[in-house]
Amino acid sequence: MAPVTASTYDIDKAAGLLRAGRLVALPTETVYGLGANAEDAAAVTRVFQAKGRPPSHPLIVHIGGAELLGEWVEEVPATARLLAERFWPGPLTLVLRRAPRVPLEATGGLETVAVRVPGHPVALALLAAFGGGVVAPSANRFGSVSPTTAEHVRAELGDVVDFVLDGGPCDVGVESTIVDVTGDTPSVLRPGGVTREDLEAVLGRPVAVPSTSHVRVPGQHPSHYAPEARVVLVEPEKVVVEAELAQEQGHKVGVLLPPSSGDGPAAVHAVVPVPGSMADYARSLYGFLREFDQRGCDLVVASLPPEEGLGLAIANRLRRAAGPRDSG
């Protein structure tokens, strides 16, 4: 793991603010989170207010180590323990029955809680200095593009955040994988930085990725991870044609150009080539979407990558970005 890049002074300052019920943006390996003391119901409520997030949407509780899981959940089944030992610290969130110390404000009123150990040295140093759990949804307005740098947080939330703890750019770039382990059969509720293939290799059995779930978790809103520009998804071979047509119709078009599409459209507002590596694509996706907004695009044409490995998480985020804009 990379060395801690934030100063001890900044980490101690952030921990003190959390104890005082204030909001601190912190880096994780996935995205920057808007942090608050997980046991302070008033502070948790301020997170929802700052983001404009519906209070029924659960938050993830970040803890400092797998050995602490039993303090935050009712029980730790063998499957949860196995996944925690293998993937923590890292981009995996486990959904389990909540322990009494977790307020219902943090769970959206549910009797389950989402928990993870972040794989970022600054986040872990902050959790150690704070000595408790921290709820930390992405540090952006509800439904919009998640931040992967401290600058993204400052630009979007400004003075709503009491302190931004800068840990550099996020390494993974898409949110954690959320796995429901409350029953006998684990299932992926949100694809993310740990792939389905990784999970299956550890568990030795297939893992379901249902398209819908009765369990409420972060990132399930129909429109989520969305830039200001409208996102349109087409087949990879149609990206260039659709982009040029939209430009001719008067749109300022941005294009996420698949590797197989050659030089791309000749006359559109902005073209961003998609990396050939899914890890690089995941790391850069939210930055790409923000770039289109910064360059004044009102329409983004993109295609879905193959839905295997990290491609499944990228496809999930692009579908949410292209979702309906009538709410959220």
Short mmCIF file of C-alpha atoms in Angstrom, two decimals:
data_model
loop_
_atom_site.label_atom_id
_atom_site.label_comp_id
_atom_site.label_asym_id
_atom_site.label_seq_id
_atom_site.Cartn_x
_atom_site.Cartn_y
_atom_site.Cartn_z
CA MET A 1 0.00 0.00 0.00
CA ALA A 2 1.19 3.52 -0.81
CA PRO A 3 2.60 5.68 2.00
CA VAL A 4 0.44 8.19 3.86
CA THR A 5 0.56 11.45 1.92
CA ALA A 6 -1.40 13.72 4.29
CA SER A 7 0.35 15.30 7.25
CA THR A 8 -0.17 14.07 10.80
CA TYR A 9 -1.49 17.55 11.61
CA ASP A 10 -4.17 17.32 8.92
CA ILE A 11 -5.17 13.80 9.94
CA ASP A 12 -5.46 14.82 13.61
CA LYS A 13 -7.43 17.92 12.61
CA ALA A 14 -9.83 15.81 10.55
CA ALA A 15 -10.27 13.33 13.44
CA GLY A 16 -11.05 16.19 15.82
CA LEU A 17 -13.65 17.60 13.47
CA LEU A 18 -15.32 14.19 13.20
CA ARG A 19 -15.48 13.96 16.99
CA ALA A 20 -17.12 17.41 17.02
CA GLY A 21 -19.86 16.25 14.65
CA ARG A 22 -18.46 18.02 11.60
CA LEU A 23 -18.12 16.83 7.99
CA VAL A 24 -14.76 15.78 6.55
CA ALA A 25 -14.06 14.74 2.97
CA LEU A 26 -11.58 11.88 2.94
CA PRO A 27 -9.81 9.90 0.22
CA THR A 28 -10.39 6.22 -0.33
CA GLU A 29 -9.00 3.99 -3.05
CA THR A 30 -12.39 4.15 -4.81
CA VAL A 31 -13.67 7.75 -4.60
CA TYR A 32 -13.56 10.61 -2.09
CA GLY A 33 -16.13 10.22 0.68
CA LEU A 34 -18.07 12.77 2.71
CA GLY A 35 -17.33 11.57 6.20
CA ALA A 36 -19.12 11.88 9.53
CA ASN A 37 -19.07 10.04 12.85
CA ALA A 38 -21.14 6.92 12.16
CA GLU A 39 -22.51 6.89 15.73
CA ASP A 40 -23.56 10.56 15.75
CA ALA A 41 -27.10 10.63 14.35
CA ALA A 42 -27.08 14.42 13.96
CA ALA A 43 -23.80 14.35 12.05
CA VAL A 44 -25.09 11.54 9.82
CA THR A 45 -28.19 13.63 9.08
CA ARG A 46 -25.94 16.51 8.03
CA VAL A 47 -24.32 14.23 5.44
CA PHE A 48 -27.71 13.64 3.83
CA GLN A 49 -28.46 17.36 3.90
CA ALA A 50 -25.11 18.32 2.41
CA LYS A 51 -25.50 15.89 -0.47
CA GLY A 52 -29.22 16.41 -1.01
CA ARG A 53 -29.51 12.66 -0.56
CA PRO A 54 -32.83 11.04 0.38
CA PRO A 55 -32.63 9.81 4.00
CA SER A 56 -33.90 6.38 2.93
CA HIS A 57 -30.65 5.68 1.06
CA PRO A 58 -28.24 3.75 3.32
CA LEU A 59 -24.66 4.85 3.93
CA ILE A 60 -21.53 2.71 4.16
CA VAL A 61 -19.77 2.59 7.53
CA HIS A 62 -15.98 2.62 7.12
CA ILE A 63 -13.98 0.91 9.85
CA GLY A 64 -10.26 0.57 10.51
CA GLY A 65 -9.79 -3.20 10.21
CA ALA A 66 -11.51 -6.53 9.58
CA GLU A 67 -11.04 -7.46 13.24
CA LEU A 68 -13.50 -4.67 14.15
CA LEU A 69 -16.39 -5.97 12.04
CA GLY A 70 -18.01 -7.82 14.94
CA GLU A 71 -18.41 -4.52 16.80
CA TRP A 72 -20.65 -3.09 14.06
CA VAL A 73 -22.81 -6.05 13.04
CA GLU A 74 -25.02 -8.51 14.89
CA GLU A 75 -23.01 -11.53 13.79
CA VAL A 76 -20.24 -12.36 11.32
CA PRO A 77 -21.08 -15.47 9.27
CA ALA A 78 -18.29 -17.56 7.83
CA THR A 79 -18.76 -16.20 4.30
CA ALA A 80 -18.45 -12.62 5.51
CA ARG A 81 -15.34 -13.46 7.51
CA LEU A 82 -13.73 -15.15 4.51
CA LEU A 83 -14.42 -12.19 2.20
CA ALA A 84 -13.22 -9.68 4.78
CA GLU A 85 -9.98 -11.56 5.35
CA ARG A 86 -9.32 -11.76 1.60
CA PHE A 87 -10.40 -8.32 0.36
CA TRP A 88 -9.98 -5.90 3.28
CA PRO A 89 -8.57 -3.32 3.20
CA GLY A 90 -10.06 -2.86 -0.26
CA PRO A 91 -13.04 -1.95 -2.43
CA LEU A 92 -15.52 -4.46 -1.00
CA THR A 93 -18.58 -3.62 1.12
CA LEU A 94 -20.45 -6.28 3.09
CA VAL A 95 -24.14 -5.98 4.02
CA LEU A 96 -24.96 -7.60 7.37
CA ARG A 97 -27.40 -7.23 10.26
CA ARG A 98 -26.60 -4.06 12.16
CA ALA A 99 -25.37 -3.94 15.75
CA PRO A 100 -27.13 -1.55 18.17
CA ARG A 101 -24.30 1.01 17.96
CA VAL A 102 -25.22 1.76 14.34
CA PRO A 103 -28.00 4.39 14.27
CA LEU A 104 -30.92 3.86 11.92
CA GLU A 105 -30.10 7.24 10.37
CA ALA A 106 -27.00 5.61 8.85
CA THR A 107 -28.87 2.61 7.46
CA GLY A 108 -31.80 4.41 5.87
CA GLY A 109 -34.03 2.89 8.53
CA LEU A 110 -32.99 -0.67 7.69
CA GLU A 111 -31.90 -3.38 10.11
CA THR A 112 -28.91 -4.09 7.85
CA VAL A 113 -25.71 -2.09 7.61
CA ALA A 114 -23.11 -1.80 4.85
CA VAL A 115 -19.51 -1.96 6.15
CA ARG A 116 -16.05 -1.84 4.61
CA VAL A 117 -12.38 -1.24 5.38
CA PRO A 118 -11.00 1.26 2.84
CA GLY A 119 -7.73 0.44 1.11
CA HIS A 120 -6.21 3.93 1.28
CA PRO A 121 -3.44 4.76 3.76
CA VAL A 122 -4.80 8.23 4.53
CA ALA A 123 -8.29 6.87 5.21
CA LEU A 124 -6.87 4.16 7.46
CA ALA A 125 -4.71 6.70 9.31
CA LEU A 126 -7.78 8.88 9.85
CA LEU A 127 -9.84 5.95 11.13
CA ALA A 128 -7.05 5.02 13.54
CA ALA A 129 -6.75 8.60 14.81
CA PHE A 130 -10.52 8.96 15.13
CA GLY A 131 -11.00 5.61 16.82
CA GLY A 132 -14.46 4.85 15.47
CA GLY A 133 -16.53 4.25 12.37
CA VAL A 134 -17.13 6.85 9.67
CA VAL A 135 -20.02 6.98 7.22
CA ALA A 136 -18.64 8.25 3.93
CA PRO A 137 -20.82 8.31 0.81
CA SER A 138 -19.24 9.90 -2.25
CA ALA A 139 -18.46 13.58 -1.64
CA ASN A 140 -20.71 15.03 -4.32
CA ARG A 141 -24.30 16.14 -4.77
CA PHE A 142 -26.71 13.22 -4.86
CA GLY A 143 -26.86 11.57 -8.28
CA SER A 144 -23.95 13.42 -9.84
CA VAL A 145 -20.46 12.24 -10.80
CA SER A 146 -18.40 10.91 -7.90
CA PRO A 147 -15.17 12.77 -7.05
CA THR A 148 -11.80 11.11 -7.50
CA THR A 149 -9.61 14.08 -6.45
CA ALA A 150 -9.74 16.62 -3.64
CA GLU A 151 -10.23 19.33 -6.27
CA HIS A 152 -13.44 17.64 -7.44
CA VAL A 153 -14.78 17.79 -3.87
CA ARG A 154 -13.94 21.45 -3.39
CA ALA A 155 -15.44 22.40 -6.75
CA GLU A 156 -18.74 20.63 -6.08
CA LEU A 157 -19.36 20.95 -2.34
CA GLY A 158 -17.32 24.01 -1.40
CA ASP A 159 -17.99 25.29 2.11
CA VAL A 160 -20.51 22.51 2.83
CA VAL A 161 -17.46 20.42 3.84
CA ASP A 162 -15.66 21.53 6.99
CA PHE A 163 -12.34 20.05 5.86
CA VAL A 164 -10.99 18.22 2.80
CA LEU A 165 -8.26 15.70 3.61
CA ASP A 166 -6.20 15.44 0.43
CA GLY A 167 -4.80 11.99 -0.34
CA GLY A 168 -4.15 12.43 -4.05
CA PRO A 169 -6.09 10.85 -6.94
CA CYS A 170 -8.06 7.68 -6.22
CA ASP A 171 -6.47 4.48 -7.52
CA VAL A 172 -9.60 2.44 -8.30
CA GLY A 173 -11.93 5.22 -9.44
CA VAL A 174 -15.28 3.40 -9.15
CA GLU A 175 -17.09 2.65 -5.92
CA SER A 176 -16.77 -0.53 -3.91
CA THR A 177 -18.52 -3.77 -4.76
CA ILE A 178 -21.47 -4.30 -2.40
CA VAL A 179 -22.19 -7.92 -1.43
CA ASP A 180 -25.21 -9.03 0.57
CA VAL A 181 -24.10 -11.72 3.02
CA THR A 182 -27.18 -11.71 5.24
CA GLY A 183 -28.44 -15.03 3.83
CA ASP A 184 -27.04 -18.36 2.76
CA THR A 185 -26.19 -17.23 -0.78
CA PRO A 186 -24.08 -14.08 -1.23
CA SER A 187 -25.06 -11.78 -4.10
CA VAL A 188 -23.58 -8.64 -5.62
CA LEU A 189 -25.91 -5.69 -5.10
CA ARG A 190 -23.58 -3.18 -6.78
CA PRO A 191 -20.64 -4.14 -9.02
CA GLY A 192 -17.44 -2.30 -8.17
CA GLY A 193 -13.72 -2.51 -7.56
CA VAL A 194 -13.73 -6.20 -6.58
CA THR A 195 -14.90 -8.22 -9.55
CA ARG A 196 -17.43 -11.03 -9.58
CA GLU A 197 -14.65 -13.31 -10.82
CA ASP A 198 -12.53 -12.37 -7.77
CA LEU A 199 -15.40 -13.22 -5.44
CA GLU A 200 -16.12 -16.53 -7.13
CA ALA A 201 -12.46 -17.55 -6.98
CA VAL A 202 -12.41 -17.05 -3.19
CA LEU A 203 -15.83 -18.56 -2.47
CA GLY A 204 -15.47 -21.45 -4.90
CA ARG A 205 -18.97 -21.03 -6.28
CA PRO A 206 -20.94 -18.76 -8.64
CA VAL A 207 -22.01 -15.37 -7.30
CA ALA A 208 -25.25 -13.83 -8.54
CA VAL A 209 -25.47 -10.23 -9.76
CA PRO A 210 -29.23 -9.56 -9.76
CA SER A 211 -30.48 -6.64 -11.85
CA THR A 212 -32.78 -5.61 -9.01
CA SER A 213 -32.78 -6.27 -5.28
CA HIS A 214 -35.14 -5.72 -2.34
CA VAL A 215 -32.13 -4.66 -0.27
CA ARG A 216 -31.54 -0.89 -0.49
CA VAL A 217 -27.88 -0.01 -1.01
CA PRO A 218 -25.93 3.02 -2.31
CA GLY A 219 -25.91 3.64 -6.06
CA GLN A 220 -29.25 2.01 -6.90
CA HIS A 221 -31.07 5.18 -7.94
CA PRO A 222 -32.16 5.05 -11.62
CA SER A 223 -30.11 8.18 -12.37
CA HIS A 224 -26.76 8.15 -10.62
CA TYR A 225 -23.10 8.96 -11.35
CA ALA A 226 -24.46 11.41 -13.96
CA PRO A 227 -22.72 14.44 -15.48
CA GLU A 228 -24.69 17.56 -16.42
CA ALA A 229 -24.58 16.41 -20.04
CA ARG A 230 -27.10 13.76 -21.07
CA VAL A 231 -25.48 10.35 -21.64
CA VAL A 232 -26.65 8.19 -24.55
CA LEU A 233 -25.53 4.56 -24.83
CA VAL A 234 -25.23 2.89 -28.24
CA GLU A 235 -23.51 -0.16 -29.68
CA PRO A 236 -19.72 0.29 -30.04
CA GLU A 237 -19.88 0.23 -33.84
CA LYS A 238 -22.52 3.02 -33.82
CA VAL A 239 -20.71 5.50 -31.56
CA VAL A 240 -19.13 7.52 -34.37
CA VAL A 241 -22.28 7.72 -36.53
CA GLU A 242 -24.54 8.64 -33.60
CA ALA A 243 -22.11 11.29 -32.38
CA GLU A 244 -21.80 12.94 -35.79
CA LEU A 245 -25.59 12.90 -36.27
CA ALA A 246 -26.18 14.51 -32.85
CA GLN A 247 -23.56 17.18 -33.61
CA GLU A 248 -25.31 17.95 -36.91
CA GLN A 249 -28.57 18.34 -34.97
CA GLY A 250 -27.03 21.14 -32.92
CA HIS A 251 -25.73 19.33 -29.84
CA LYS A 252 -22.33 19.93 -28.33
CA VAL A 253 -21.30 16.29 -28.37
CA GLY A 254 -18.73 14.50 -26.26
CA VAL A 255 -17.65 11.00 -27.24
CA LEU A 256 -16.23 8.18 -25.16
CA LEU A 257 -14.47 6.54 -28.09
CA PRO A 258 -14.05 2.73 -27.86
CA PRO A 259 -10.57 1.36 -28.71
CA SER A 260 -11.98 -0.34 -31.82
CA SER A 261 -13.34 2.87 -33.38
CA GLY A 262 -10.18 4.21 -34.98
CA ASP A 263 -9.75 7.98 -35.19
CA GLY A 264 -13.35 8.65 -34.26
CA PRO A 265 -15.79 11.30 -35.49
CA ALA A 266 -14.31 14.14 -37.50
CA ALA A 267 -16.38 17.04 -36.16
CA VAL A 268 -17.70 16.82 -32.61
CA HIS A 269 -17.16 19.01 -29.59
CA ALA A 270 -14.92 16.66 -27.55
CA VAL A 271 -13.46 13.18 -27.99
CA VAL A 272 -11.98 11.11 -25.16
CA PRO A 273 -10.40 7.78 -26.19
CA VAL A 274 -11.33 4.92 -23.87
CA PRO A 275 -8.27 3.15 -22.42
CA GLY A 276 -7.73 -0.44 -23.49
CA SER A 277 -7.20 -1.50 -19.87
CA MET A 278 -10.40 -1.82 -17.82
CA ALA A 279 -8.48 -0.82 -14.69
CA ASP A 280 -7.35 2.40 -16.41
CA TYR A 281 -10.87 3.01 -17.71
CA ALA A 282 -12.42 2.56 -14.26
CA ARG A 283 -9.80 4.85 -12.71
CA SER A 284 -10.52 7.57 -15.28
CA LEU A 285 -14.26 7.23 -15.96
CA TYR A 286 -15.53 9.91 -13.59
CA GLY A 287 -12.77 12.27 -14.64
CA PHE A 288 -13.82 11.79 -18.26
CA LEU A 289 -17.45 12.61 -17.45
CA ARG A 290 -16.42 15.73 -15.54
CA GLU A 291 -14.21 16.77 -18.46
CA PHE A 292 -17.19 16.72 -20.84
CA ASP A 293 -19.07 19.07 -18.50
CA GLN A 294 -16.06 21.36 -18.21
CA ARG A 295 -15.80 21.52 -22.02
CA GLY A 296 -19.45 22.50 -22.37
CA CYS A 297 -20.89 19.30 -23.83
CA ASP A 298 -24.65 18.81 -23.54
CA LEU A 299 -24.64 15.24 -24.87
CA VAL A 300 -22.23 12.34 -24.33
CA VAL A 301 -22.27 9.32 -26.65
CA ALA A 302 -20.78 6.14 -25.19
CA SER A 303 -20.94 2.37 -25.43
CA LEU A 304 -20.80 -0.31 -22.76
CA PRO A 305 -17.60 -2.33 -22.34
CA PRO A 306 -17.69 -6.13 -22.12
CA GLU A 307 -19.42 -6.92 -18.82
CA GLU A 308 -16.71 -9.02 -17.25
CA GLY A 309 -14.11 -8.10 -14.66
CA LEU A 310 -14.11 -4.35 -13.98
CA GLY A 311 -16.10 -3.90 -17.19
CA LEU A 312 -19.20 -4.91 -15.22
CA ALA A 313 -18.71 -2.01 -12.78
CA ILE A 314 -18.03 0.46 -15.61
CA ALA A 315 -21.15 -0.67 -17.47
CA ASN A 316 -23.19 -0.31 -14.27
CA ARG A 317 -21.99 3.29 -13.80
CA LEU A 318 -22.63 4.22 -17.44
CA ARG A 319 -26.17 2.81 -17.29
CA ARG A 320 -26.86 4.85 -14.15
CA ALA A 321 -25.33 7.94 -15.77
CA ALA A 322 -27.69 7.47 -18.71
CA GLY A 323 -30.70 6.91 -16.45
CA PRO A 324 -33.84 9.07 -16.31
CA ARG A 325 -33.36 12.68 -15.15
CA ASP A 326 -36.85 13.28 -13.83
CA SER A 327 -35.72 12.91 -10.19
CA GLY A 328 -32.65 12.71 -8.00
#
